[in-house]
């Protein structure tokens, strides 16, 4: 579910490294918002990241 419908940004994986250098897996999740936007001329609920909302890629429905 954590995927932007406009740019495709999703979760990314990496390794958490502690001070003693013990390594464990971790996940970075994008800031995804469920918003009502105009898609193909009609309002629809979509998932959009805050970068797309801020840059104007998403036309919000009021």
Short mmCIF file of N, CA, C and O in Angstrom, two decimals:
data_model
loop_
_atom_site.label_atom_id
_atom_site.label_comp_id
_atom_site.label_asym_id
_atom_site.label_seq_id
_atom_site.Cartn_x
_atom_site.Cartn_y
_atom_site.Cartn_z
N UNK A 1 0.81 -1.19 0.00
CA UNK A 1 0.00 0.00 0.00
C UNK A 1 0.86 1.26 0.00
O UNK A 1 0.44 2.28 -0.52
N UNK A 2 2.04 1.21 0.57
CA UNK A 2 2.87 2.40 0.68
C UNK A 2 3.55 2.69 -0.65
O UNK A 2 4.75 2.53 -0.80
N UNK A 3 2.76 3.08 -1.65
CA UNK A 3 3.31 3.40 -2.97
C UNK A 3 2.53 4.57 -3.55
O UNK A 3 1.30 4.58 -3.52
N UNK A 4 3.25 5.54 -4.08
CA UNK A 4 2.63 6.71 -4.70
C UNK A 4 2.06 6.32 -6.06
O UNK A 4 2.75 5.67 -6.85
N UNK A 5 0.81 6.72 -6.33
CA UNK A 5 0.18 6.40 -7.61
C UNK A 5 0.71 7.26 -8.74
O UNK A 5 0.47 6.95 -9.91
N UNK A 6 1.43 8.33 -8.44
CA UNK A 6 1.88 9.25 -9.48
C UNK A 6 3.34 9.04 -9.86
O UNK A 6 3.67 8.97 -11.03
N UNK A 7 4.22 8.92 -8.88
CA UNK A 7 5.64 8.76 -9.20
C UNK A 7 6.15 7.35 -8.94
O UNK A 7 7.25 7.00 -9.34
N UNK A 8 5.35 6.53 -8.25
CA UNK A 8 5.76 5.15 -8.00
C UNK A 8 6.72 4.98 -6.84
O UNK A 8 7.27 3.89 -6.65
N UNK A 9 6.90 6.04 -6.05
CA UNK A 9 7.80 5.93 -4.91
C UNK A 9 7.25 4.95 -3.90
O UNK A 9 6.07 5.00 -3.54
N UNK A 10 8.09 4.02 -3.45
CA UNK A 10 7.66 3.01 -2.49
C UNK A 10 8.68 2.83 -1.40
O UNK A 10 9.59 3.65 -1.23
N UNK A 11 8.56 1.75 -0.65
CA UNK A 11 9.48 1.49 0.44
C UNK A 11 10.86 1.14 -0.12
O UNK A 11 10.99 0.61 -1.22
N UNK A 12 11.91 1.48 0.64
CA UNK A 12 13.26 1.08 0.28
C UNK A 12 13.88 0.40 1.48
O UNK A 12 13.55 0.70 2.63
N UNK A 13 14.75 -0.54 1.21
CA UNK A 13 15.33 -1.38 2.24
C UNK A 13 16.79 -1.07 2.43
O UNK A 13 17.47 -0.62 1.51
N UNK A 14 17.28 -1.29 3.63
CA UNK A 14 18.68 -1.06 3.93
C UNK A 14 19.06 -1.81 5.19
O UNK A 14 18.35 -2.70 5.64
N UNK A 15 20.19 -1.41 5.76
CA UNK A 15 20.71 -2.06 6.96
C UNK A 15 20.94 -1.02 8.03
O UNK A 15 21.58 0.00 7.78
N UNK A 16 20.39 -1.27 9.22
CA UNK A 16 20.61 -0.42 10.38
C UNK A 16 21.90 -0.88 11.04
O UNK A 16 22.09 -2.07 11.26
N UNK A 17 22.79 0.06 11.33
CA UNK A 17 24.07 -0.27 11.94
C UNK A 17 24.15 0.44 13.28
O UNK A 17 24.08 1.66 13.35
N UNK A 18 24.30 -0.35 14.35
CA UNK A 18 24.37 0.23 15.68
C UNK A 18 25.77 0.77 15.97
O UNK A 18 26.70 0.63 15.16
N UNK A 19 25.93 1.36 17.13
CA UNK A 19 27.23 1.90 17.53
C UNK A 19 28.29 0.80 17.62
O UNK A 19 29.45 1.01 17.28
N UNK A 20 27.87 -0.38 18.07
CA UNK A 20 28.80 -1.52 18.15
C UNK A 20 28.91 -2.26 16.83
O UNK A 20 29.51 -3.33 16.76
N UNK A 21 28.32 -1.71 15.78
CA UNK A 21 28.37 -2.20 14.40
C UNK A 21 27.62 -3.51 14.20
O UNK A 21 27.94 -4.28 13.30
N UNK A 22 26.63 -3.79 15.04
CA UNK A 22 25.73 -4.92 14.78
C UNK A 22 24.75 -4.47 13.71
O UNK A 22 24.21 -3.36 13.78
N UNK A 23 24.51 -5.31 12.72
CA UNK A 23 23.71 -4.92 11.56
C UNK A 23 22.38 -5.67 11.56
O UNK A 23 22.33 -6.86 11.83
N UNK A 24 21.30 -4.94 11.26
CA UNK A 24 19.99 -5.56 11.12
C UNK A 24 19.23 -4.83 10.03
O UNK A 24 19.52 -3.67 9.71
N UNK A 25 18.28 -5.50 9.45
CA UNK A 25 17.52 -4.93 8.33
C UNK A 25 16.56 -3.86 8.82
O UNK A 25 16.06 -3.92 9.93
N UNK A 26 16.31 -2.90 7.96
CA UNK A 26 15.34 -1.85 8.26
C UNK A 26 14.67 -1.39 6.98
O UNK A 26 15.10 -1.73 5.89
N UNK A 27 13.58 -0.61 7.15
CA UNK A 27 12.77 -0.17 6.02
C UNK A 27 12.55 1.33 6.14
O UNK A 27 12.27 1.84 7.23
N UNK A 28 12.70 2.04 5.03
CA UNK A 28 12.33 3.45 4.95
C UNK A 28 11.02 3.54 4.20
O UNK A 28 10.91 3.08 3.06
N UNK A 29 9.99 4.12 4.84
CA UNK A 29 8.69 4.25 4.20
C UNK A 29 8.48 5.68 3.75
O UNK A 29 8.80 6.63 4.47
N UNK A 30 7.93 5.89 2.55
CA UNK A 30 7.65 7.25 2.09
C UNK A 30 6.43 7.82 2.80
O UNK A 30 5.60 7.08 3.34
N UNK A 31 6.33 9.14 2.80
CA UNK A 31 5.19 9.82 3.42
C UNK A 31 4.04 9.83 2.42
O UNK A 31 3.93 10.70 1.56
N UNK A 32 3.17 8.82 2.52
CA UNK A 32 2.07 8.64 1.59
C UNK A 32 0.78 9.14 2.23
O UNK A 32 0.48 8.80 3.36
N UNK A 33 0.03 9.95 1.50
CA UNK A 33 -1.25 10.48 1.98
C UNK A 33 -2.36 9.97 1.06
O UNK A 33 -2.18 9.87 -0.15
N UNK A 34 -3.51 9.68 1.65
CA UNK A 34 -4.68 9.30 0.86
C UNK A 34 -5.48 10.57 0.62
O UNK A 34 -6.05 11.14 1.55
N UNK A 35 -5.53 11.03 -0.62
CA UNK A 35 -6.17 12.30 -0.95
C UNK A 35 -7.19 12.11 -2.05
O UNK A 35 -7.15 11.13 -2.80
N UNK A 36 -8.11 13.06 -2.15
CA UNK A 36 -9.07 13.07 -3.25
C UNK A 36 -8.51 13.98 -4.33
O UNK A 36 -8.26 15.16 -4.10
N UNK A 37 -8.28 13.40 -5.51
CA UNK A 37 -7.65 14.14 -6.60
C UNK A 37 -8.46 13.95 -7.87
O UNK A 37 -9.27 13.03 -7.99
N UNK A 38 -8.20 14.84 -8.85
CA UNK A 38 -8.84 14.73 -10.15
C UNK A 38 -8.00 13.79 -11.01
O UNK A 38 -6.85 14.08 -11.34
N UNK A 39 -8.59 12.65 -11.36
CA UNK A 39 -7.91 11.68 -12.22
C UNK A 39 -8.82 11.39 -13.41
O UNK A 39 -9.96 10.97 -13.24
N UNK A 40 -8.34 11.66 -14.60
CA UNK A 40 -9.09 11.46 -15.85
C UNK A 40 -10.42 12.23 -15.84
O UNK A 40 -11.45 11.74 -16.29
N UNK A 41 -10.39 13.44 -15.26
CA UNK A 41 -11.55 14.31 -15.28
C UNK A 41 -12.57 14.11 -14.18
O UNK A 41 -13.54 14.84 -14.10
N UNK A 42 -12.37 13.10 -13.33
CA UNK A 42 -13.33 12.87 -12.24
C UNK A 42 -12.59 12.72 -10.92
O UNK A 42 -11.45 12.25 -10.89
N UNK A 43 -13.22 13.13 -9.82
CA UNK A 43 -12.55 13.00 -8.52
C UNK A 43 -12.44 11.54 -8.09
O UNK A 43 -13.35 10.74 -8.31
N UNK A 44 -11.30 11.20 -7.51
CA UNK A 44 -11.03 9.82 -7.12
C UNK A 44 -10.08 9.84 -5.93
O UNK A 44 -9.23 10.71 -5.82
N UNK A 45 -10.23 8.86 -5.02
CA UNK A 45 -9.30 8.75 -3.90
C UNK A 45 -8.04 8.02 -4.35
O UNK A 45 -8.13 6.92 -4.89
N UNK A 46 -6.88 8.66 -4.17
CA UNK A 46 -5.62 8.07 -4.60
C UNK A 46 -4.60 8.21 -3.47
O UNK A 46 -4.79 8.99 -2.53
N UNK A 47 -3.53 7.46 -3.58
CA UNK A 47 -2.40 7.57 -2.68
C UNK A 47 -1.33 8.40 -3.37
O UNK A 47 -0.94 8.10 -4.49
N UNK A 48 -0.86 9.46 -2.69
CA UNK A 48 0.15 10.34 -3.28
C UNK A 48 1.18 10.67 -2.21
O UNK A 48 0.84 10.88 -1.05
N UNK A 49 2.44 10.73 -2.62
CA UNK A 49 3.49 11.13 -1.68
C UNK A 49 3.46 12.64 -1.53
O UNK A 49 2.94 13.37 -2.38
N UNK A 50 4.02 13.12 -0.45
CA UNK A 50 3.98 14.55 -0.17
C UNK A 50 4.83 15.34 -1.17
O UNK A 50 4.55 16.51 -1.41
N UNK A 51 5.83 14.71 -1.77
CA UNK A 51 6.62 15.41 -2.79
C UNK A 51 5.76 15.74 -4.00
O UNK A 51 5.84 16.83 -4.56
N UNK A 52 4.91 14.79 -4.42
CA UNK A 52 4.03 15.04 -5.57
C UNK A 52 2.94 16.05 -5.22
O UNK A 52 2.55 16.87 -6.05
N UNK A 53 2.43 16.01 -4.00
CA UNK A 53 1.43 16.98 -3.57
C UNK A 53 2.00 18.39 -3.57
O UNK A 53 1.37 19.34 -4.02
N UNK A 54 3.24 18.51 -3.07
CA UNK A 54 3.85 19.82 -2.93
C UNK A 54 4.28 20.40 -4.27
O UNK A 54 4.20 21.61 -4.49
N UNK A 55 4.71 19.53 -5.20
CA UNK A 55 5.22 20.02 -6.46
C UNK A 55 4.12 20.34 -7.47
O UNK A 55 4.40 20.92 -8.51
N UNK A 56 2.88 19.92 -7.20
CA UNK A 56 1.77 20.23 -8.09
C UNK A 56 1.49 19.14 -9.11
O UNK A 56 0.72 19.38 -10.05
N UNK A 57 2.06 17.96 -8.97
CA UNK A 57 1.74 16.87 -9.89
C UNK A 57 0.33 16.36 -9.68
O UNK A 57 -0.27 15.80 -10.57
N UNK A 58 -0.22 16.58 -8.47
CA UNK A 58 -1.55 16.10 -8.13
C UNK A 58 -2.50 17.29 -8.08
O UNK A 58 -2.24 18.26 -7.37
N UNK A 59 -3.59 17.21 -8.84
CA UNK A 59 -4.61 18.26 -8.79
C UNK A 59 -5.66 17.83 -7.79
O UNK A 59 -6.40 16.88 -8.04
N UNK A 60 -5.72 18.53 -6.66
CA UNK A 60 -6.63 18.16 -5.58
C UNK A 60 -8.07 18.46 -5.97
O UNK A 60 -8.36 19.47 -6.60
N UNK A 61 -9.00 17.60 -5.56
CA UNK A 61 -10.42 17.83 -5.75
C UNK A 61 -10.97 18.43 -4.46
O UNK A 61 -10.63 17.99 -3.37
N UNK A 62 -11.80 19.41 -4.60
CA UNK A 62 -12.34 20.08 -3.39
C UNK A 62 -13.79 19.68 -3.20
O UNK A 62 -14.52 19.50 -4.13
#
